[in-house]
XYZ file of N, CA and C in Angstrom:
531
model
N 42.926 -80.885 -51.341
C 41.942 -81.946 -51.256
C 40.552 -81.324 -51.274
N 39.756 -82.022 -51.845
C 38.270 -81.258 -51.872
C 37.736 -82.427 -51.712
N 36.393 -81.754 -51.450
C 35.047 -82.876 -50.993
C 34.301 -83.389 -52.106
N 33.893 -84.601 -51.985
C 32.765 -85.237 -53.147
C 31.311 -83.943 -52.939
N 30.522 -83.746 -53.807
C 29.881 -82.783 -54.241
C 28.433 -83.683 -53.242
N 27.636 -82.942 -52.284
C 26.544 -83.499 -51.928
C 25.683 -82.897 -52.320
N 24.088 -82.822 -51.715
C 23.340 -82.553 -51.986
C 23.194 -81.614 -50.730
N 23.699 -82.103 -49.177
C 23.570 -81.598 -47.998
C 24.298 -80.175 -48.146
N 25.846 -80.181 -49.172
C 26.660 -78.989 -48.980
C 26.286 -78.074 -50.580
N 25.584 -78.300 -51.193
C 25.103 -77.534 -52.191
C 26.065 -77.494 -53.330
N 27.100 -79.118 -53.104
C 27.859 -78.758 -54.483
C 28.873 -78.122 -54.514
N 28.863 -77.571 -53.172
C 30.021 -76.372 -52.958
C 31.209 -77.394 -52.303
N 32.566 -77.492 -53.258
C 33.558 -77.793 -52.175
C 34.489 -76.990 -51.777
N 35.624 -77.306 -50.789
C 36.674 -76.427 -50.403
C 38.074 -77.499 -49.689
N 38.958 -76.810 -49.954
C 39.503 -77.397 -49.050
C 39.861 -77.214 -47.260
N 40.562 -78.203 -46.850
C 40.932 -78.089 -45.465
C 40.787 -76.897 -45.356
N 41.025 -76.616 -43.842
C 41.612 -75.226 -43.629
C 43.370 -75.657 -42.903
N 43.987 -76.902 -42.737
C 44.767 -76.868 -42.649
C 45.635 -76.404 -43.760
N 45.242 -76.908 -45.192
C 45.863 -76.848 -46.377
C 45.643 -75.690 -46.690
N 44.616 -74.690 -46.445
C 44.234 -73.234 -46.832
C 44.538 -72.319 -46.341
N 44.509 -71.114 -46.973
C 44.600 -69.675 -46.008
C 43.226 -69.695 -45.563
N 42.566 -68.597 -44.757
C 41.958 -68.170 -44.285
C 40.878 -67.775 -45.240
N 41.313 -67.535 -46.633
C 40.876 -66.552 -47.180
C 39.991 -68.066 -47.842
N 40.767 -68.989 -48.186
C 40.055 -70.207 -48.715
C 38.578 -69.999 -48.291
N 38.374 -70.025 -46.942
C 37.175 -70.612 -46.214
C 36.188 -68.673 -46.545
N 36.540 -68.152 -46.559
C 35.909 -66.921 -46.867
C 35.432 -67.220 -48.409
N 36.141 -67.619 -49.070
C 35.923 -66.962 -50.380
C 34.564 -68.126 -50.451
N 34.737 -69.324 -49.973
C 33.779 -70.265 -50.080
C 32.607 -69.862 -48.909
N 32.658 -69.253 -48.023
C 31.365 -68.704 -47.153
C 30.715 -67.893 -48.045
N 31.856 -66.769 -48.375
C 30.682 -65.972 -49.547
C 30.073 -66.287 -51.242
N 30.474 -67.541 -51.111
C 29.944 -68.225 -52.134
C 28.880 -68.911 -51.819
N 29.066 -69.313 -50.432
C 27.667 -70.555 -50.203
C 26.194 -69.409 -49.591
N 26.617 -68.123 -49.151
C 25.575 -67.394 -48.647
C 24.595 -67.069 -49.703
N 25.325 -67.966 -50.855
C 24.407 -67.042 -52.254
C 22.970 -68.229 -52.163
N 23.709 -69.073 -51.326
C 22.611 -70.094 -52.006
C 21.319 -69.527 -50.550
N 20.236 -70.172 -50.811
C 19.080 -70.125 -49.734
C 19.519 -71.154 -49.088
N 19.574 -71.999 -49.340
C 19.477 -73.640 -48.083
C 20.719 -73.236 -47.351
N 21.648 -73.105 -48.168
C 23.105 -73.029 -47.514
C 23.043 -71.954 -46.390
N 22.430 -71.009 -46.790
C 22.116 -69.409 -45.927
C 21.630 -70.036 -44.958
N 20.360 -70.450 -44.839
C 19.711 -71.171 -43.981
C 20.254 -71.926 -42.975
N 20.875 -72.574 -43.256
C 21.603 -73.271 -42.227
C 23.111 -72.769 -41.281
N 23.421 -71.961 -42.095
C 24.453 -71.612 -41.827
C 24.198 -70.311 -40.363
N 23.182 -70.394 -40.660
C 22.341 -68.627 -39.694
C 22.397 -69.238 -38.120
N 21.968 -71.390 -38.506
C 21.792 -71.673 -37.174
C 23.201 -72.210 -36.228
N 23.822 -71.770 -37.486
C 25.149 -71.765 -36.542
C 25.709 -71.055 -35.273
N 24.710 -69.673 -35.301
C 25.187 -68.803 -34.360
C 24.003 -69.445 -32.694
N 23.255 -70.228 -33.127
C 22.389 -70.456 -31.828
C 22.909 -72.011 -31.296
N 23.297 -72.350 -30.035
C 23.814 -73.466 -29.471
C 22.652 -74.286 -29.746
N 21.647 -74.291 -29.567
C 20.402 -75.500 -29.786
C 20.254 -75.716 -31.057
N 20.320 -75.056 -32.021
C 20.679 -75.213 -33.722
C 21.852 -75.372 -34.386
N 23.000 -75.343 -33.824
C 24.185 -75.228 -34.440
C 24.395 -76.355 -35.631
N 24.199 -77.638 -34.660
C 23.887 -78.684 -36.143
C 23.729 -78.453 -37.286
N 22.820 -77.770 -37.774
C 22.289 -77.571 -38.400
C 23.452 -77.313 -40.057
N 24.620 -76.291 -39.535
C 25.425 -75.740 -40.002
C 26.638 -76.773 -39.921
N 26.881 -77.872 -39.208
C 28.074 -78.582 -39.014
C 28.129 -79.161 -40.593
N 27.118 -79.686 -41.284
C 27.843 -80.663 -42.639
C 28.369 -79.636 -43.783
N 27.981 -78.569 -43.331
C 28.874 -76.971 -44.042
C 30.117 -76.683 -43.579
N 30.455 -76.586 -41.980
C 31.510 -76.115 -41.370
C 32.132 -76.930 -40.964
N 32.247 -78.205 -40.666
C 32.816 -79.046 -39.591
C 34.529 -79.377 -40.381
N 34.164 -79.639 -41.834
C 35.720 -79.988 -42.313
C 36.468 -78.968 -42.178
N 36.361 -77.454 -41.995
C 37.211 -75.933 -41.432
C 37.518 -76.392 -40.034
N 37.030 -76.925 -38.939
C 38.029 -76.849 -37.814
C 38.324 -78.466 -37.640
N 38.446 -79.409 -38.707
C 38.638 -80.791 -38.013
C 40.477 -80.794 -37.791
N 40.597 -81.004 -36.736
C 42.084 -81.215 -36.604
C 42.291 -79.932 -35.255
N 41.618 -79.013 -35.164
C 41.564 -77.513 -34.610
C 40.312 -77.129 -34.353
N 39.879 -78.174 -32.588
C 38.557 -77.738 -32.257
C 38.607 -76.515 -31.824
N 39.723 -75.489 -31.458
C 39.184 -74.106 -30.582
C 38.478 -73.860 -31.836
N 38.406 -73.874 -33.391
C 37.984 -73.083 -34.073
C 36.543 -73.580 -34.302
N 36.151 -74.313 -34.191
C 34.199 -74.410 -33.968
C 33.650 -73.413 -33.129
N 33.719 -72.563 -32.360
C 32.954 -71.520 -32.213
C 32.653 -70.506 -33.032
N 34.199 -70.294 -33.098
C 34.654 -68.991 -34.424
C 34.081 -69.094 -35.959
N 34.287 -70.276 -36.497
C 33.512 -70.556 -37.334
C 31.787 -70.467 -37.693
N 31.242 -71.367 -36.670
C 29.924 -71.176 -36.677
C 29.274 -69.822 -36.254
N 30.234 -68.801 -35.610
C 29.777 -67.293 -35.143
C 29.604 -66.829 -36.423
N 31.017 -66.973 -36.945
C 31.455 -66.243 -38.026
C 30.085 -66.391 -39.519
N 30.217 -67.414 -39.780
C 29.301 -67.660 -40.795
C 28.247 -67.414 -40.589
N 27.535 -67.586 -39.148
C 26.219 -67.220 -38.874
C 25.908 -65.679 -39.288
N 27.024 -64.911 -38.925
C 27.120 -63.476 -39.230
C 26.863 -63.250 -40.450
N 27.488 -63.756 -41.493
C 28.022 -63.795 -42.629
C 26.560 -64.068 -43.523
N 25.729 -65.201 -42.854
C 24.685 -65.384 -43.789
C 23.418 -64.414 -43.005
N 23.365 -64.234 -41.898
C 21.912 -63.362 -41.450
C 22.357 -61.666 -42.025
N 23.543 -61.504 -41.954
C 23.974 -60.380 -42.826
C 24.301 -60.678 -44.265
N 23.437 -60.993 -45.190
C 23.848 -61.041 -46.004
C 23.974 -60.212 -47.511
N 23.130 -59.224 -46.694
C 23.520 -57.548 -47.611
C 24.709 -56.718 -47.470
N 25.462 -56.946 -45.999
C 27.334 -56.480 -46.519
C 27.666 -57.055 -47.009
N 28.180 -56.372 -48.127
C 28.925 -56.845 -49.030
C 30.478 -56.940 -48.697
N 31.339 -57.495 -49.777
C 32.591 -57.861 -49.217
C 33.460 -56.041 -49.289
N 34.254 -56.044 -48.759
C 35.512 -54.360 -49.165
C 36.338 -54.489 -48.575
N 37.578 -55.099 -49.300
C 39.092 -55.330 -48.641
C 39.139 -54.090 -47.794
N 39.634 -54.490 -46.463
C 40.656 -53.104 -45.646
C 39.449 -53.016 -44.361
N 38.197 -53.119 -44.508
C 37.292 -52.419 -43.779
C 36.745 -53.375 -42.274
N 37.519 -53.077 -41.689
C 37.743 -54.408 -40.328
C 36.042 -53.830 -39.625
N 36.021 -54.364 -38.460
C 34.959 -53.952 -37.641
C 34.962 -52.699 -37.333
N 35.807 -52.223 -36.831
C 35.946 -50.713 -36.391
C 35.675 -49.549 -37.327
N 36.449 -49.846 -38.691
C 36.185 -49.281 -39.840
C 34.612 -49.119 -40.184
N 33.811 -50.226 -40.070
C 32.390 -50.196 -39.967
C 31.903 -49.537 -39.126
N 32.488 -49.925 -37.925
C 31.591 -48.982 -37.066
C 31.736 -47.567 -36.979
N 33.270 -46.870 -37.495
C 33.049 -45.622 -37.601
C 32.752 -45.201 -38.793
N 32.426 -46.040 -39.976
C 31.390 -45.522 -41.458
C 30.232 -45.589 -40.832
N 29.771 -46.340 -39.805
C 28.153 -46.036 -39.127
C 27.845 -44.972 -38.175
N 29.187 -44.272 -37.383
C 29.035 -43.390 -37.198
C 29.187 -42.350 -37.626
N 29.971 -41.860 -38.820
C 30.312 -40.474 -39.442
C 29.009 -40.607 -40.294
N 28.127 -41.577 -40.826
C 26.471 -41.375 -41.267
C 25.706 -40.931 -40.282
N 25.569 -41.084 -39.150
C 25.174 -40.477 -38.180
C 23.705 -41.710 -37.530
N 24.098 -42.845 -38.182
C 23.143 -44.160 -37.605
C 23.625 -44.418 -35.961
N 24.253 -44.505 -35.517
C 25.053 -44.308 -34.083
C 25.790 -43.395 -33.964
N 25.627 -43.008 -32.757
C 26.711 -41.860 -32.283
C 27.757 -42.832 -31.556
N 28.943 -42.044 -31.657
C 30.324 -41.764 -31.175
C 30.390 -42.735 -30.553
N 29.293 -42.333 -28.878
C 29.633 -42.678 -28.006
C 28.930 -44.281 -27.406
N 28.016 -44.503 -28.217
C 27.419 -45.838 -28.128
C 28.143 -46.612 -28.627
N 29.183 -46.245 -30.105
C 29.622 -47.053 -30.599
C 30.771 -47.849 -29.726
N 31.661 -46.072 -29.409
C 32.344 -46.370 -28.290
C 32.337 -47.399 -27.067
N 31.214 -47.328 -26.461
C 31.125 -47.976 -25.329
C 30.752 -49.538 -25.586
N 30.238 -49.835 -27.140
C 30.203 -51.170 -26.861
C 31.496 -51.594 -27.370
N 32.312 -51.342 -28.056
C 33.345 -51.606 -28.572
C 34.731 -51.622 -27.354
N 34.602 -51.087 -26.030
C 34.912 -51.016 -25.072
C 34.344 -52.092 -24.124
N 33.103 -52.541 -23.624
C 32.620 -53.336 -23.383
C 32.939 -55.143 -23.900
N 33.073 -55.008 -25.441
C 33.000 -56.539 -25.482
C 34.798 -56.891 -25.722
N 35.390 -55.542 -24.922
C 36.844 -56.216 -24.699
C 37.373 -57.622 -24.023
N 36.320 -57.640 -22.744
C 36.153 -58.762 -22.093
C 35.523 -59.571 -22.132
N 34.447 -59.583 -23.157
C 33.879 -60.534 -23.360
C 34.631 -62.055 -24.000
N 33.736 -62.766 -23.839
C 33.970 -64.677 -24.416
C 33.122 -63.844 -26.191
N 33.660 -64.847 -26.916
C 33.164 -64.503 -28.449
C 31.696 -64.550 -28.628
N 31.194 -65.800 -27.633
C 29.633 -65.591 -28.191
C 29.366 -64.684 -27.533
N 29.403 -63.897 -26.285
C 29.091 -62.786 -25.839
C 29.166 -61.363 -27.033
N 30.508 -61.269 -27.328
C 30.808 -60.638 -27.658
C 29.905 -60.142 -29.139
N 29.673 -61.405 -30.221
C 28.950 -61.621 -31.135
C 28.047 -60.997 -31.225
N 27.146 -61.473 -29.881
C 25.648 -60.859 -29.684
C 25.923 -59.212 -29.880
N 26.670 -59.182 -29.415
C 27.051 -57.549 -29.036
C 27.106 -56.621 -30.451
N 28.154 -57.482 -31.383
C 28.752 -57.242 -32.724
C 27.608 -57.299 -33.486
N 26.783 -57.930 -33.354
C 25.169 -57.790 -34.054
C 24.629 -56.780 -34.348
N 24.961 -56.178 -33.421
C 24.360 -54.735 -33.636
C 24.746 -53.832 -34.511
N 25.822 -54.231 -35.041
C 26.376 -52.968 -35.721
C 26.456 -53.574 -36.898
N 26.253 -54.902 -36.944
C 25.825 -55.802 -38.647
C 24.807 -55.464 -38.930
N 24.015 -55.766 -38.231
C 21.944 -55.587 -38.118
C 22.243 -54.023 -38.901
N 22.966 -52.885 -38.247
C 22.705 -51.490 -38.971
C 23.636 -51.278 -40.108
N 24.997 -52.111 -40.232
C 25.579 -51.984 -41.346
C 24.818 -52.564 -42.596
N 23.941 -53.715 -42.133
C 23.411 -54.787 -42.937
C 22.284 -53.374 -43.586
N 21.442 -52.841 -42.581
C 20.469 -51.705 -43.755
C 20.880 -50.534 -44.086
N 22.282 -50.621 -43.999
C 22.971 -49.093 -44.874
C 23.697 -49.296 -45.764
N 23.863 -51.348 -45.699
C 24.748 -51.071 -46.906
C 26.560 -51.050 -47.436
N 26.947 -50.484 -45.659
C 27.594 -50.736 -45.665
C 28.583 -52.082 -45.694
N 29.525 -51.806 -46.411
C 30.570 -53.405 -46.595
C 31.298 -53.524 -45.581
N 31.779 -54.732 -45.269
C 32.970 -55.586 -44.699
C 34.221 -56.389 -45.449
N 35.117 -56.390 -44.754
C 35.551 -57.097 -44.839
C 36.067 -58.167 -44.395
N 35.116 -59.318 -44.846
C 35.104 -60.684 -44.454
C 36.203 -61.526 -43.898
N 36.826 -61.408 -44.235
C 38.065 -61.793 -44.477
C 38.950 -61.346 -43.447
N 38.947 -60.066 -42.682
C 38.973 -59.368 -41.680
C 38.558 -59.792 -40.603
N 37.004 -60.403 -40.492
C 36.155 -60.239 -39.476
C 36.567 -61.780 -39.196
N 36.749 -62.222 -40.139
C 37.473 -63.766 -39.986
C 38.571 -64.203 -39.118
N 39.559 -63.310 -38.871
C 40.797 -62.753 -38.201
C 40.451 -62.441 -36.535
N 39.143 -61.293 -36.804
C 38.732 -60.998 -35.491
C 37.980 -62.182 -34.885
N 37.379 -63.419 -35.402
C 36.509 -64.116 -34.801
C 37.294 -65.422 -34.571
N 38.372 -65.685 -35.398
C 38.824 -66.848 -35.199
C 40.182 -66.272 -33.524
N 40.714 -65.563 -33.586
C 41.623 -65.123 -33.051
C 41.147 -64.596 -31.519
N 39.817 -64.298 -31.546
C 39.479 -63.797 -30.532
C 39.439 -64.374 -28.846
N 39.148 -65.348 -29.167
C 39.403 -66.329 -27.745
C 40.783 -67.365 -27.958
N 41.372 -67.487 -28.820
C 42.187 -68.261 -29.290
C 43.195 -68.473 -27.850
N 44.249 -69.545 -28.126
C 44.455 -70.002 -27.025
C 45.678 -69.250 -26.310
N 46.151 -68.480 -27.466
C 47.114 -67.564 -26.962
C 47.023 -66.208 -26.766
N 47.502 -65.899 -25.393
C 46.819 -65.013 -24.673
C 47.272 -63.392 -25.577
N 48.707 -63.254 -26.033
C 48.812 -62.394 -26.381
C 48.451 -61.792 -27.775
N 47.945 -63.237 -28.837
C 47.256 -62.869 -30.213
C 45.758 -62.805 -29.609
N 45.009 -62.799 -28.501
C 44.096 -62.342 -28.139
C 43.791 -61.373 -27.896
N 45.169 -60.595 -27.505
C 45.095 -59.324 -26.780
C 44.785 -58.238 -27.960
N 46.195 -58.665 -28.900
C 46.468 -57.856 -29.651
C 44.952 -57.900 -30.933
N 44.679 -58.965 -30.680
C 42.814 -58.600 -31.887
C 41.849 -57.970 -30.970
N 41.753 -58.028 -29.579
C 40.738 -57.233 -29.012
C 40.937 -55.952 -29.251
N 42.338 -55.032 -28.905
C 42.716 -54.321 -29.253
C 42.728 -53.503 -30.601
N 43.133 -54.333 -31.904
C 42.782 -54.185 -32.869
C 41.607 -53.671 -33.277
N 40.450 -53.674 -32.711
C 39.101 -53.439 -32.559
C 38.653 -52.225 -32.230
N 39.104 -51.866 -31.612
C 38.829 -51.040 -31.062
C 39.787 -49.417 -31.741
N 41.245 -49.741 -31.515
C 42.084 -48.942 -32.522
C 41.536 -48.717 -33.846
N 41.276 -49.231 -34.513
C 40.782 -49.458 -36.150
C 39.871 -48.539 -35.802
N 38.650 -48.635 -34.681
C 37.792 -47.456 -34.709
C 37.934 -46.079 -34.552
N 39.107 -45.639 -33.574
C 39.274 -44.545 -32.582
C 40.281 -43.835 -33.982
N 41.517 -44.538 -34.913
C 42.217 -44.066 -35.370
C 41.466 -43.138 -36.540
């Protein structure tokens, strides 16, 4: 099912995310970051007093599945204020963060410790945190993979305790290995 074409969503449709993989809603984030307006709005997804802003973009991805309105609007917010990583199958968060450290933009042990730190964090906590290493992947260049980070953001607070565990974890392994 797809959407009638607006003026609000830039033309861009997609389907559900019930009917979709994951990858659906990616392939269409990194399609809509191309646009300016779409970028734009999508950035104020990551701030609670702006989030609106981003709902007539995101809202048909979690209708049916409110835990996923956080994850979403984190996610994309990321997705468009970073919008110089580029996409690179395989390259999760950790993977980034240790291509930012073997360049020598962070050391080891900063990387370490926040990646240790936002184990316990709630996602928007955590986000803020994850910023940091977009903000420096974002001026080196380095890629992501979206699609990945999609996994880590939707999954991260999710309601089950042990696919929570196992993506915090994930995070951190991906780096150390």
């Amino acid at each position: 099912m797809t959407d009638v074409p607006s003026p609000q969503r830039d033309a861009i449709t997609t389907p559900t995310p019930t009917n979709a993989p994951a990858s659906g809603y990616v392939t269409w984030l990194l399609e809509a970051r191309r646009q300016s307006s779409t970028r734009n709005a999508l950035r104020y997804g990551g701030i609670d007093a702006t989030a609106d802003r981003a709902y007539p973009y995101l809202a048909r991805f979690w209708e049916g599945t409110p835990w996923l309105k956080t994850p979403l609007l984190l996610h994309a917010s990321a997705a468009a204020t970073f919008s110089h990583i580029g996409q690179a199958n395989g390259v999760s968060f950790g993977h980034l963060a240790k291509a930012l450290q073997s360049r020598g933009v962070i050391q080891e042990e900063t990387i370490g410790a926040r990646l240790l730190a936002v184990q316990t964090m709630s996602l928007p906590n955590a986000h803020r945190l994850l910023s940091g290493l977009l903000h420096a992947a974002d001026s080196e260049e380095i890629a992501l993979d979206w699609a990945s980070a999609w996994d880590t953001y939707r999954w991260w607070d999710q309601p089950n305790r042990k696919r929570r565990r196992i993506t915090r974890r994930n995070l951190i392994e991906s780096f150390y290995s």
